[in-house]
Coordinates of C-alpha atoms in Angstrom, one line a residue:
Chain A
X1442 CA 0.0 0.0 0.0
X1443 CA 1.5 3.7 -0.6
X1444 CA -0.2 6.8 1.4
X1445 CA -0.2 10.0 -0.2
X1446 CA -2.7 12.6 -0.8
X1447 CA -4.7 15.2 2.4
X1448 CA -7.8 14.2 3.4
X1449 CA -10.1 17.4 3.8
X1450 CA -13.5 17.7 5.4
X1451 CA -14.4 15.0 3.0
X1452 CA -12.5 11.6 1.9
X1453 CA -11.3 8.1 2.3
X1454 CA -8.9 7.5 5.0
X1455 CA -7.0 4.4 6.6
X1456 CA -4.3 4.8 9.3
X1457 CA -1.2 1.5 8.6
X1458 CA -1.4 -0.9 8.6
X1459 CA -5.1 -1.2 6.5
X1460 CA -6.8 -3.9 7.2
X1461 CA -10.8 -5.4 6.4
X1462 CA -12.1 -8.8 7.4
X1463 CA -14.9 -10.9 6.8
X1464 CA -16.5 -13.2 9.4
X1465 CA -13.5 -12.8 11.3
X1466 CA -11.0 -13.8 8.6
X1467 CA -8.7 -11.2 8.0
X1468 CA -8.5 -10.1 4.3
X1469 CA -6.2 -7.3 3.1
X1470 CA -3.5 -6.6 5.2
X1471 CA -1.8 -3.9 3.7
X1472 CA 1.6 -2.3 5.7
X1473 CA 0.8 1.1 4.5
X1474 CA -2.8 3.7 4.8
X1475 CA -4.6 5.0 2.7
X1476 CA -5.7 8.6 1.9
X1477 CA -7.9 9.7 -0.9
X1478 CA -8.6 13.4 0.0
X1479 CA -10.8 15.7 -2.2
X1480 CA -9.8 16.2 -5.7
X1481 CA -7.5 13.0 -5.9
X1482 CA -7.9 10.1 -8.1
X1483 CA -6.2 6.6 -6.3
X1484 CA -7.0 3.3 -8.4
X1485 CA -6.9 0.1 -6.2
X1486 CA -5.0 -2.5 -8.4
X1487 CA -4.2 -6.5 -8.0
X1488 CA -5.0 -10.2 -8.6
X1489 CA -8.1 -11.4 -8.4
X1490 CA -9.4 -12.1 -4.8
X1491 CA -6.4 -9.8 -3.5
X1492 CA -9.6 -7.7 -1.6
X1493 CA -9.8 -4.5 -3.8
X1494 CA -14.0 -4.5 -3.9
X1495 CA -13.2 -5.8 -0.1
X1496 CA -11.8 -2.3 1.1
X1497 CA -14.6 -1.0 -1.1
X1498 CA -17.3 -2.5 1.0
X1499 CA -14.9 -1.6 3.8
X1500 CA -14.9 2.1 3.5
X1501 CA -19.3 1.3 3.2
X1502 CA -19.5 -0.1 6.3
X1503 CA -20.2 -4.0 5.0
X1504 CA -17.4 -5.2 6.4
X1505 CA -15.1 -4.3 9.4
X1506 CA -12.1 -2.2 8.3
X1507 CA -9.6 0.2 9.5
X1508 CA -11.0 3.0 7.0
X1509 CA -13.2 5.7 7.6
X1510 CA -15.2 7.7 5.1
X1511 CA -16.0 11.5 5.3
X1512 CA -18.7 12.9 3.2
X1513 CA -21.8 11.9 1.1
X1514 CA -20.8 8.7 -1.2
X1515 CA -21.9 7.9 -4.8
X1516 CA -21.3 4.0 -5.1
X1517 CA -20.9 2.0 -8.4
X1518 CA -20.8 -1.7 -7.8
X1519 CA -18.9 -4.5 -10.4
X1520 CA -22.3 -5.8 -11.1
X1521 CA -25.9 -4.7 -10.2
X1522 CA -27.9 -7.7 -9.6
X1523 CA -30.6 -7.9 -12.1
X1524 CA -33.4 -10.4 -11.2
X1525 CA -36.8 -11.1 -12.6
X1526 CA -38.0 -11.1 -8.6
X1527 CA -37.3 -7.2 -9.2
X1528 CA -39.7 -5.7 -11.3
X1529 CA -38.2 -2.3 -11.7
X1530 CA -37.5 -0.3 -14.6
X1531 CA -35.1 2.4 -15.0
X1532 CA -37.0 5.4 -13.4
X1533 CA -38.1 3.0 -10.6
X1534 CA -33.9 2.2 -10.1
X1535 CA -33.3 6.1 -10.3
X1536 CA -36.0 6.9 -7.3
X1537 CA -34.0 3.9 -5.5
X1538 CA -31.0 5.1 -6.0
X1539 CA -32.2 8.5 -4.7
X1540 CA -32.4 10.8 -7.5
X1541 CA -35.5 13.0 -7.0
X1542 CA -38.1 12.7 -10.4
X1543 CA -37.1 16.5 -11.6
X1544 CA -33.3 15.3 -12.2
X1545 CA -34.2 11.9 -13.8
X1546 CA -34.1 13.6 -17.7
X1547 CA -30.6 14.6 -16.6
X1548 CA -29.2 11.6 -15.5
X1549 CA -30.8 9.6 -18.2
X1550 CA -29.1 12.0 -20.8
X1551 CA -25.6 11.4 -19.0
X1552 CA -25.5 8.0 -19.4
X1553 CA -27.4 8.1 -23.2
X1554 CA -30.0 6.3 -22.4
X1555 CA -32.8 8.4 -23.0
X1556 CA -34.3 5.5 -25.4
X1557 CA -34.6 3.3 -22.3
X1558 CA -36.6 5.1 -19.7
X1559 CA -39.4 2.4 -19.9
X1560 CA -37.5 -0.3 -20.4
X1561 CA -37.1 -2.9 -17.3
X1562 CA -34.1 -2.8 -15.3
X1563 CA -32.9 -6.6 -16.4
X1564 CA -33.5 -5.3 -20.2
X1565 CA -30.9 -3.1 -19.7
X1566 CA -26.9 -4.7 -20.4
X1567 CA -24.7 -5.0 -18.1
X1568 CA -22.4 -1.4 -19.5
X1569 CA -25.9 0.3 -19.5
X1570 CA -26.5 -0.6 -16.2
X1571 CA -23.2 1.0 -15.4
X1572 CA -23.4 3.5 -17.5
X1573 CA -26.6 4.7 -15.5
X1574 CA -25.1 3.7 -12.0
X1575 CA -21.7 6.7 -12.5
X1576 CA -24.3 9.3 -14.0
X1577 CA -26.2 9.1 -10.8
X1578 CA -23.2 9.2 -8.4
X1579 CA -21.6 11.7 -10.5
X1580 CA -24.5 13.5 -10.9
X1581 CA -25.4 13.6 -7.2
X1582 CA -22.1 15.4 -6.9
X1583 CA -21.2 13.1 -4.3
X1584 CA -18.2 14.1 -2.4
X1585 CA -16.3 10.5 -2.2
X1586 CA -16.7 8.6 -5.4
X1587 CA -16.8 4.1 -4.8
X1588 CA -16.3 2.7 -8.3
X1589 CA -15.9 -1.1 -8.5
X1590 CA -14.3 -1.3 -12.2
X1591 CA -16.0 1.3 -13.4
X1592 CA -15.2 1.3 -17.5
X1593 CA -15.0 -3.1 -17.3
X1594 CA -18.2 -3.8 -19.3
X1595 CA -18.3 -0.8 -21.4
X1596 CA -18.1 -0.2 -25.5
X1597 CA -15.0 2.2 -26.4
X1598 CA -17.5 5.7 -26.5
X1599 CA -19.0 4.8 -23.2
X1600 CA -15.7 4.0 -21.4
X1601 CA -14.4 7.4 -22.8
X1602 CA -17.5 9.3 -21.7
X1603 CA -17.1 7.3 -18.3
X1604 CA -13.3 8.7 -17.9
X1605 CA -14.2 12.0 -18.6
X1606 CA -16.8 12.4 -16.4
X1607 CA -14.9 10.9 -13.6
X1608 CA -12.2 13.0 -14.1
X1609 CA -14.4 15.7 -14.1
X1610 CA -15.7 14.6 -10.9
X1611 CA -12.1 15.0 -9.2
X1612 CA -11.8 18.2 -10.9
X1613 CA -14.5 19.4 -9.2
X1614 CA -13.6 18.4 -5.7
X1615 CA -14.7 14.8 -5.3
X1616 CA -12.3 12.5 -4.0
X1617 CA -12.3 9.4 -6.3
X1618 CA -11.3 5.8 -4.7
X1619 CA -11.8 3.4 -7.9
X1620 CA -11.4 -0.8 -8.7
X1621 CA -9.5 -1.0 -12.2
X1622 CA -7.3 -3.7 -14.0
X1623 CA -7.1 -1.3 -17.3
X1624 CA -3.7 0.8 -16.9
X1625 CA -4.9 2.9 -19.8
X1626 CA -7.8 4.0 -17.5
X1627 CA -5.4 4.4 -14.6
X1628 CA -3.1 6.7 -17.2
X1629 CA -5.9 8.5 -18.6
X1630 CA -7.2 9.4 -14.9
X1631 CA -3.9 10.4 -14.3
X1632 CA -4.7 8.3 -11.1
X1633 CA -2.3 7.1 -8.3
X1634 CA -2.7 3.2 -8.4
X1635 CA -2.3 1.6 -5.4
X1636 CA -1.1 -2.5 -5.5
X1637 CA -3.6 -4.2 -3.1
X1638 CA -2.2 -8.1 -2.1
X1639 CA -4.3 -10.2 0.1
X1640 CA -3.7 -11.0 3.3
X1641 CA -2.5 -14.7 3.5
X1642 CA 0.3 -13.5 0.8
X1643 CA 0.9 -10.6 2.2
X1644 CA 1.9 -12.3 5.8
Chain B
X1425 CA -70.0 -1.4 9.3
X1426 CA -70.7 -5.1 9.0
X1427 CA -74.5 -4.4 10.1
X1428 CA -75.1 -2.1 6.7
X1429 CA -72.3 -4.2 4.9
X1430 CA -74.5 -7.2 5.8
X1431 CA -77.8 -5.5 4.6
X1432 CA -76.2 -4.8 1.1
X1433 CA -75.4 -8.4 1.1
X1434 CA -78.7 -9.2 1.7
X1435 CA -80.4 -7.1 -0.7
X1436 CA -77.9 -8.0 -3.6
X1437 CA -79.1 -11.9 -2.0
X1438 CA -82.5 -10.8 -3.0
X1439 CA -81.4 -9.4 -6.9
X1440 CA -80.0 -13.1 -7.3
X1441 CA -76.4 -11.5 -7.7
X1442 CA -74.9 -13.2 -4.3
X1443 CA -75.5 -17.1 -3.3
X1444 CA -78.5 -17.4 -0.6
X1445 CA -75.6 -17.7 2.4
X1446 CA -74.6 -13.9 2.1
X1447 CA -77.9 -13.1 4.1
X1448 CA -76.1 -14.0 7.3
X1449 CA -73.9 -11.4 9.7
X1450 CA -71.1 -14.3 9.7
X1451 CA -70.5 -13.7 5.5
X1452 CA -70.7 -10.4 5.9
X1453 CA -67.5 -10.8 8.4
X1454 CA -65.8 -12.9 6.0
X1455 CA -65.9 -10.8 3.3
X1456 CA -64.2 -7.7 5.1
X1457 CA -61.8 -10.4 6.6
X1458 CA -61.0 -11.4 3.1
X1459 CA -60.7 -8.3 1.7
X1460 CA -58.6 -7.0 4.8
X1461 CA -56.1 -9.9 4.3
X1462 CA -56.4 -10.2 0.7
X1463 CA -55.1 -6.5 0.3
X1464 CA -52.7 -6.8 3.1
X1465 CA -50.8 -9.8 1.6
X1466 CA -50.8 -8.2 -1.9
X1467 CA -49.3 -5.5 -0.4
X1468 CA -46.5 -7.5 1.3
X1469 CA -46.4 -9.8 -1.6
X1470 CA -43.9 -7.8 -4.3
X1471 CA -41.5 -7.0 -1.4
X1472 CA -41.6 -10.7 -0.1
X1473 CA -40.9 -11.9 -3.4
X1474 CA -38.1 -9.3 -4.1
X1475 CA -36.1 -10.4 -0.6
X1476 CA -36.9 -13.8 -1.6
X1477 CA -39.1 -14.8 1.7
X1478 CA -41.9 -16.9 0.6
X1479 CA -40.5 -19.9 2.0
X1480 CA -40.0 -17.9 4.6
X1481 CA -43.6 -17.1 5.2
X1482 CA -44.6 -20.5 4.9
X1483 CA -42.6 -21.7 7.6
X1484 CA -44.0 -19.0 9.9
X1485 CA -47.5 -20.4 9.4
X1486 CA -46.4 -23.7 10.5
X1487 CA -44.7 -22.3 13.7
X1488 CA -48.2 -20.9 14.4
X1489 CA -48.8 -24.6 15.4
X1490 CA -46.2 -24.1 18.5
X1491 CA -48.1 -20.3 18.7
X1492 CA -50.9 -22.0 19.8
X1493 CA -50.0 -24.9 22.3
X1494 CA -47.4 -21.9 23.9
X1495 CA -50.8 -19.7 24.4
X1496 CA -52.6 -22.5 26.0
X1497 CA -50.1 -23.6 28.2
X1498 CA -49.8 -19.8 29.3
X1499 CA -53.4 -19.8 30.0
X1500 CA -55.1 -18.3 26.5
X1501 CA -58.5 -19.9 25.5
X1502 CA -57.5 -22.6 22.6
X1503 CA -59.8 -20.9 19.8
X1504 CA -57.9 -17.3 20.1
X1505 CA -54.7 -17.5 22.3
X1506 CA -53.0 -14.4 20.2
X1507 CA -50.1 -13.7 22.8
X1508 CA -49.3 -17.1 22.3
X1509 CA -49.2 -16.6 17.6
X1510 CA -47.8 -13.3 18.2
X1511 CA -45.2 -13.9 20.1
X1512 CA -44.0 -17.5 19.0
X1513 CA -44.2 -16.8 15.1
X1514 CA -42.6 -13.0 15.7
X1515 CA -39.9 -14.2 17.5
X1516 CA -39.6 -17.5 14.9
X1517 CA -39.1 -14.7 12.0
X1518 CA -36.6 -12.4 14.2
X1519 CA -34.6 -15.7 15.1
X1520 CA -34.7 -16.9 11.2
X1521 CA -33.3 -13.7 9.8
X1522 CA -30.6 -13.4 12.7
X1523 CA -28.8 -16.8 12.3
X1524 CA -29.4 -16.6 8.3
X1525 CA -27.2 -13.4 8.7
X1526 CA -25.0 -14.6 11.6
X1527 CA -24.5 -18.5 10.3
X1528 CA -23.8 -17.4 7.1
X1529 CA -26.2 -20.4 5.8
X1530 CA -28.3 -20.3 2.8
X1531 CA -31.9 -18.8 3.6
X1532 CA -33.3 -21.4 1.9
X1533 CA -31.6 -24.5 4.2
X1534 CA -32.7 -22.6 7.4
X1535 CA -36.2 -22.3 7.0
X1536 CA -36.5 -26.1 5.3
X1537 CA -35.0 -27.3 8.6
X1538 CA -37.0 -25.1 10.5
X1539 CA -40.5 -25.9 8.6
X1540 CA -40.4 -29.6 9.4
X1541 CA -38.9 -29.2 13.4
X1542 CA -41.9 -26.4 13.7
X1543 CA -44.9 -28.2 12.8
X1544 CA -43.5 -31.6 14.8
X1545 CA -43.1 -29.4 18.0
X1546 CA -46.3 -27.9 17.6
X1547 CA -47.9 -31.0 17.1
X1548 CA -46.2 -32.8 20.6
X1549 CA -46.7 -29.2 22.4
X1550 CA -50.2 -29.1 21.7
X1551 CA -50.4 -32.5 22.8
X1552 CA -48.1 -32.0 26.0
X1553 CA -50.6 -28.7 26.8
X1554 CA -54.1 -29.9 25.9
X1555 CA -53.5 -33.3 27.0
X1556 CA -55.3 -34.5 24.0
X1557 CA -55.3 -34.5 19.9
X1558 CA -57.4 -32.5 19.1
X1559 CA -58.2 -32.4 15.4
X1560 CA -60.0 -30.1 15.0
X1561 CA -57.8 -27.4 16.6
X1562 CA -55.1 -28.4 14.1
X1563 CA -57.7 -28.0 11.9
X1564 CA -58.5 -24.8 12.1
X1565 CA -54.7 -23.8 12.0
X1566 CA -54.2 -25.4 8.9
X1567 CA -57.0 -24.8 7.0
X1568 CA -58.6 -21.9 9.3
X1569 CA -61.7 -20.3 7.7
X1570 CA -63.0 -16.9 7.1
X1571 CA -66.4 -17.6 7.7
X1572 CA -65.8 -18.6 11.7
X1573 CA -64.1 -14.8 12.0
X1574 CA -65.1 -13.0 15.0
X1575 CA -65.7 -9.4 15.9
X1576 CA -62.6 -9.2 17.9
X1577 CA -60.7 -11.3 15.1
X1578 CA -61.4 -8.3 13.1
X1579 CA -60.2 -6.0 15.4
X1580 CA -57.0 -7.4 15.6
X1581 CA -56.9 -7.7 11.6
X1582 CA -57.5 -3.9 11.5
X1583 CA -54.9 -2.7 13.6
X1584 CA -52.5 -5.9 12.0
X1585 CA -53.3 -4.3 8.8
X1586 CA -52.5 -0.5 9.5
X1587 CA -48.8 -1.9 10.7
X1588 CA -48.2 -3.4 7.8
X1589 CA -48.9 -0.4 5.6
X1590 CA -46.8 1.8 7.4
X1591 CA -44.3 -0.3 7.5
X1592 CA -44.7 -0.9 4.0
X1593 CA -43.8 2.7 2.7
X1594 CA -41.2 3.2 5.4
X1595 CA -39.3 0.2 4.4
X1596 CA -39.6 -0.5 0.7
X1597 CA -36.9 1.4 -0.2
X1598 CA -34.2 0.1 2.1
X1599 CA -35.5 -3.4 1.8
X1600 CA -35.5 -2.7 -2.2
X1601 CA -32.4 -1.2 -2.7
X1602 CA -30.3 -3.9 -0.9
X1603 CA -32.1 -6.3 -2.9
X1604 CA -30.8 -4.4 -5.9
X1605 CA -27.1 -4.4 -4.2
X1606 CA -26.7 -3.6 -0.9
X1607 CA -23.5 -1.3 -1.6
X1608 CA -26.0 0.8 -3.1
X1609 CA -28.0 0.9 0.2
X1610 CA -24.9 1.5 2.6
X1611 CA -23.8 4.2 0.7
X1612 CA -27.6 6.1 0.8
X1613 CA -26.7 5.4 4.7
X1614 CA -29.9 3.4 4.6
X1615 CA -30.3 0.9 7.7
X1616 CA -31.1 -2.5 6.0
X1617 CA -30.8 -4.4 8.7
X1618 CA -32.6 -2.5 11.1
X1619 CA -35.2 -2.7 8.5
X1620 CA -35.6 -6.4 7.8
X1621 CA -35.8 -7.2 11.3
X1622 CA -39.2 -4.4 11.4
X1623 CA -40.2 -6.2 7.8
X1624 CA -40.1 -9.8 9.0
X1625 CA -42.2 -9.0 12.5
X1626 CA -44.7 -7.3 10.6
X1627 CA -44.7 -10.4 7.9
X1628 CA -45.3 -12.6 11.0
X1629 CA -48.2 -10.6 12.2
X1630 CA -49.6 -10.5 8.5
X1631 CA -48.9 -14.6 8.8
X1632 CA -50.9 -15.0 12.0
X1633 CA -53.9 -13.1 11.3
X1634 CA -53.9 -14.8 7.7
X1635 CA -54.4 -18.1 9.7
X1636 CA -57.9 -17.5 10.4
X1637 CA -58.5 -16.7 6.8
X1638 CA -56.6 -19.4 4.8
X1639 CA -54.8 -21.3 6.9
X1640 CA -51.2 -22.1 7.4
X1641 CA -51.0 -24.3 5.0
X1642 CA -52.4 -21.8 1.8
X1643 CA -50.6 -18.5 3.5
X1644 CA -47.5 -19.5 1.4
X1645 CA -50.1 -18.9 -1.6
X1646 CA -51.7 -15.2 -0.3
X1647 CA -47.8 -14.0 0.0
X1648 CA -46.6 -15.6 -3.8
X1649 CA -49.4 -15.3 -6.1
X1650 CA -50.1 -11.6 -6.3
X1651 CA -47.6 -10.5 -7.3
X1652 CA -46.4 -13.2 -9.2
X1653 CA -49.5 -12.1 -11.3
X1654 CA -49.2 -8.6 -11.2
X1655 CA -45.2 -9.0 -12.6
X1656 CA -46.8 -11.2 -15.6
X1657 CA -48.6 -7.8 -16.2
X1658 CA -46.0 -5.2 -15.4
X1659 CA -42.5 -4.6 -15.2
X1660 CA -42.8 -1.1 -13.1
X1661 CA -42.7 -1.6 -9.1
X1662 CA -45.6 1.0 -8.5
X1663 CA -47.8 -1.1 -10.9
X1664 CA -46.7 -4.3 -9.4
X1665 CA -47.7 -3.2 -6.1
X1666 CA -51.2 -1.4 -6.6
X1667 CA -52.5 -4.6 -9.3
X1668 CA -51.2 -7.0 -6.3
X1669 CA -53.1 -5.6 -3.9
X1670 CA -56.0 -5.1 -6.1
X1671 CA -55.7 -8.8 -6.7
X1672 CA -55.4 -10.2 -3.6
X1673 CA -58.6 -8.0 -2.6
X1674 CA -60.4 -9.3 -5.5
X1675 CA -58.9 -13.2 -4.8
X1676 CA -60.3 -12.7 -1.5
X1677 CA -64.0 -11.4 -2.3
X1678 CA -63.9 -13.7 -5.1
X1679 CA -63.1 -16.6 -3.0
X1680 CA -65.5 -16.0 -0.4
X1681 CA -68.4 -15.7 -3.2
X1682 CA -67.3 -19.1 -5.0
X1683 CA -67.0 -20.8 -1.6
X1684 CA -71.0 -19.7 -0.4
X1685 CA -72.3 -20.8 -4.2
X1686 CA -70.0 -24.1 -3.8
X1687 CA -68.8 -27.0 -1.0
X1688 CA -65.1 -25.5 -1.5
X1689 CA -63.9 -24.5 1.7
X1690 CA -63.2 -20.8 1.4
X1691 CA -59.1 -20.7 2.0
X1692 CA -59.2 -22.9 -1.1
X1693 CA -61.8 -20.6 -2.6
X1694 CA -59.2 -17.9 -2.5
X1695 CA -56.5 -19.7 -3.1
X1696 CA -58.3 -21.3 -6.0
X1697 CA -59.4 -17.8 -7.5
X1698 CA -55.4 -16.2 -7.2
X1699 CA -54.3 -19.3 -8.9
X1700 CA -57.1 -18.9 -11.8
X1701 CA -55.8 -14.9 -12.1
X1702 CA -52.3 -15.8 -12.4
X1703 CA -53.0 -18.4 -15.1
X1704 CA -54.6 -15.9 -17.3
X1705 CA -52.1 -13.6 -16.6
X1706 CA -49.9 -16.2 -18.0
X1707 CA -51.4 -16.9 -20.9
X1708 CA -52.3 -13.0 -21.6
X1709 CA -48.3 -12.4 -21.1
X1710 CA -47.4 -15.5 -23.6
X1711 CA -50.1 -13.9 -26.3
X1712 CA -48.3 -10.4 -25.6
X1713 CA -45.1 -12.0 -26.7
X1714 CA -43.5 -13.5 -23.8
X1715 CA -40.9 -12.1 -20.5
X1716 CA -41.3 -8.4 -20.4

């Protein structure tokens, strides 16, 4: 783990070593903390299993970690479930989510999807899905930004229009703690990647 | 209420548009009973179904069984010891959803363990209590019946049934979005926890009063079929929820009706009349050109 970066009024922070477990089993173990203050970009990288979306559910509160979150979060999990036991479609996910009905148009527009408002939830792919999920936490202007592998299920356009807006994001004050594999995307972010090893390797 | 409700049956008796029973108080009963429970479960339905809880809710209305020999033995009359249902199924669904989330098993093996150890310790409790099988008491658990409903039974299913709408708003939204991914929920700061612990009493409450109705052995059917139907006809969640409570409200009128024109017993009745709705349903969706 590397620590760099100020943590403001807002942010991600871990004091060393940074640690999450679940069920009692300790997984990440890193000998460094972690600071993502407002404005920075750090990108969480590593094998498989090594406990990047761990620390992510870690700084949420689902599992028990040495971090601590400031501020109002916008979350973007790897996958959104989609299940026919969930009959919701897209402006039904966007009240969920929290985004009040006068705002839906923009979101909508920020992720292209304006020729999906009606369509269900589990009609929508996987990158549209996502696509929808960073409009709304960007949009919210959310002042720590979650993003499990943000750009992983996207077409070439919609990965570009992702990056941008996340960048803009950082630009405009939101500290950005993201999941990616894609060192392009780290490069283009301009991001400080961070190697995450799990535990039982780590010790 | 059921004086003037039971008049209108009665006249509507007379036009040759209800079967001769409806000119007794006791139908008239029924009917609000069904309608009560009938809209109460198609509320609860969609949300049920979207945290995955109908096996859930069908091994509550077997616990009912230990409910009742628990009332007796603490004194309750045998044909409404409520302390005893409340308390036993409550704390049955409080119990289920802690060791699901503290065993880390699947939901699914919890409550099949749980379903068959209920009913065979109600059965030997209620035997230990009464002293004696009674039949018929089992009876009435399984199978219960709207049309044996009592004043203070409807009392109990009116204040039951303002819980479980209020509890209903507060909650869909936590319970929903964790459904969805419960990331997404921790990060809206939402408290998902604290919020299927409040769902699952009130679904135990919904389960006991839905005994006198259907029975425990049909309640699995009042908390499924809605909105099983209502998603063959919509893919919106509002819709889902306002045509599965309209359903179950109609099932339940519907039921009542068939079973005073017929010998079907009226939990079947009801049962018999969601089933019928969610088989058109089906077929209407196939016509319509299949999943939506």
């Amino acid at each position: 783990m590397s620590t760099v970066g100020t943590v403001g009024t807002a942010g991600v922070m871990s004091e060393a070593p940074l640690r999450v477990w679940r069920r009692g089993r300790l997984l990440v173990d890193g000998a460094e903390g972690l600071r993502v203050g407002p404005g920075d970009i750090v990108a969480l990288r590593g094998d498989n299993g090594a406990g990047k979306s761990s620390i992510l559910l870690g700084c949420l509160g689902l599992l028990p970690s040495t971090l601590t979150v400031r501020g109002q979060i916008g979350y973007v999990p790897q996958q959104v479930r989609s299940s026919v036991a969930l009959p919701l479609n897209l402006a039904d996910t966007l009240r969920l989510v929290g985004v009040p009905g006068r705002q839906h148009e923009a979101v909508v527009a920020a992720a292209a999807l304006n020729h999906a408002t009606t369509r269900p939830w589990q009609a929508l792919s996987t990158g549209e899905r996502m696509r929808l999920l960073v409009a709304r936490a960007i949009h919210s202007r959310a002042e720590v930004l979650l993003l499990d592998e943000p750009t992983a299920s996207l077409d070439p356009d919609s990965r570009q229009r992702v990056l941008s807006a996340i960048a803009a994001a950082a630009v405009a004050g939101a500290a950005v703690l993201l999941v990616s594999h894609n060192d392009d995307d780290i490069a283009a972010l301009g991001a400080r990647a961070v190697a995450v090893v799990a535990a039982r390797e780590a010790t | 209420m059921i004086e003037a409700l039971s008049t209108l049956c009665g006249q509507l008796v007379q036009a040759g548009v209800l079967p001769p029973a409806f000119v007794h108080l006791f139908m008239a009963r029924a009917l609000i009973a069904a309608v009560v429970v009938g809209g109460v479960f198609g509320l609860l339905s969609p949300l049920v179904q979207a945290r995955r809880l109908a096996f859930f809710s069908a091994a509550l209305g077997q616990s009912a069984m230990v409910g009742v020999a628990v009332g007796v033995f603490l004194g309750e009359p045998i044909e409404a010891p409520w302390a005893g249902l409340f308390g036993v199924t409550t704390l049955s669904a409080l119990w289920l959803v802690f060791a699901r989330r503290r065993l880390g098993l699947s939901a699914d093996t919890l409550v099949g363990v749980f379903l068959a150890i209920s009913l065979a310790v109600g059965l030997t409790a209620l035997v230990l209590v009464t002293r004696r099988f009674n039949i018929h008491q089992v009876e009435a658990v399984l199978f219960g019946s709207p049309l044996t409903v009592s004043d203070a039974d409807l009392g109990v299913l009116m204040l039951v049934s303002v819980v479980v709408v209020a509890v209903v708003a507060a909650s869909t939204r936590p319970l929903l979005l964790d459904a969805l991914d419960p990331g997404l929920a921790a990060a809206a700061r939402l408290r998902t926890g604290w919020w299927e612990y409040v769902f699952v009493a009130v679904l135990a409450c919904a389960v006991v009063v839905a005994l006198r109705v259907v029975g425990a052995l049909l309640v699995e059917a009042l908390v499924v079929i809605p909105a099983a139907t209502a998603r063959l006809l919509s893919s919106s969640w509002r819709r889902v929820t306002a045509l599965s409570a309209v359903l179950g409200v109609v099932g339940g009128v519907a039921g009542v009706v068939v079973s005073a024109a017929s010998l079907v017993p009226a939990g079947a009745a009801i049962v018999l009349c969601l089933g019928a709705a969610f088989v058109v349903a089906g077929l209407w969706s196939v016509l319509r050109g299949g999943r939506r």
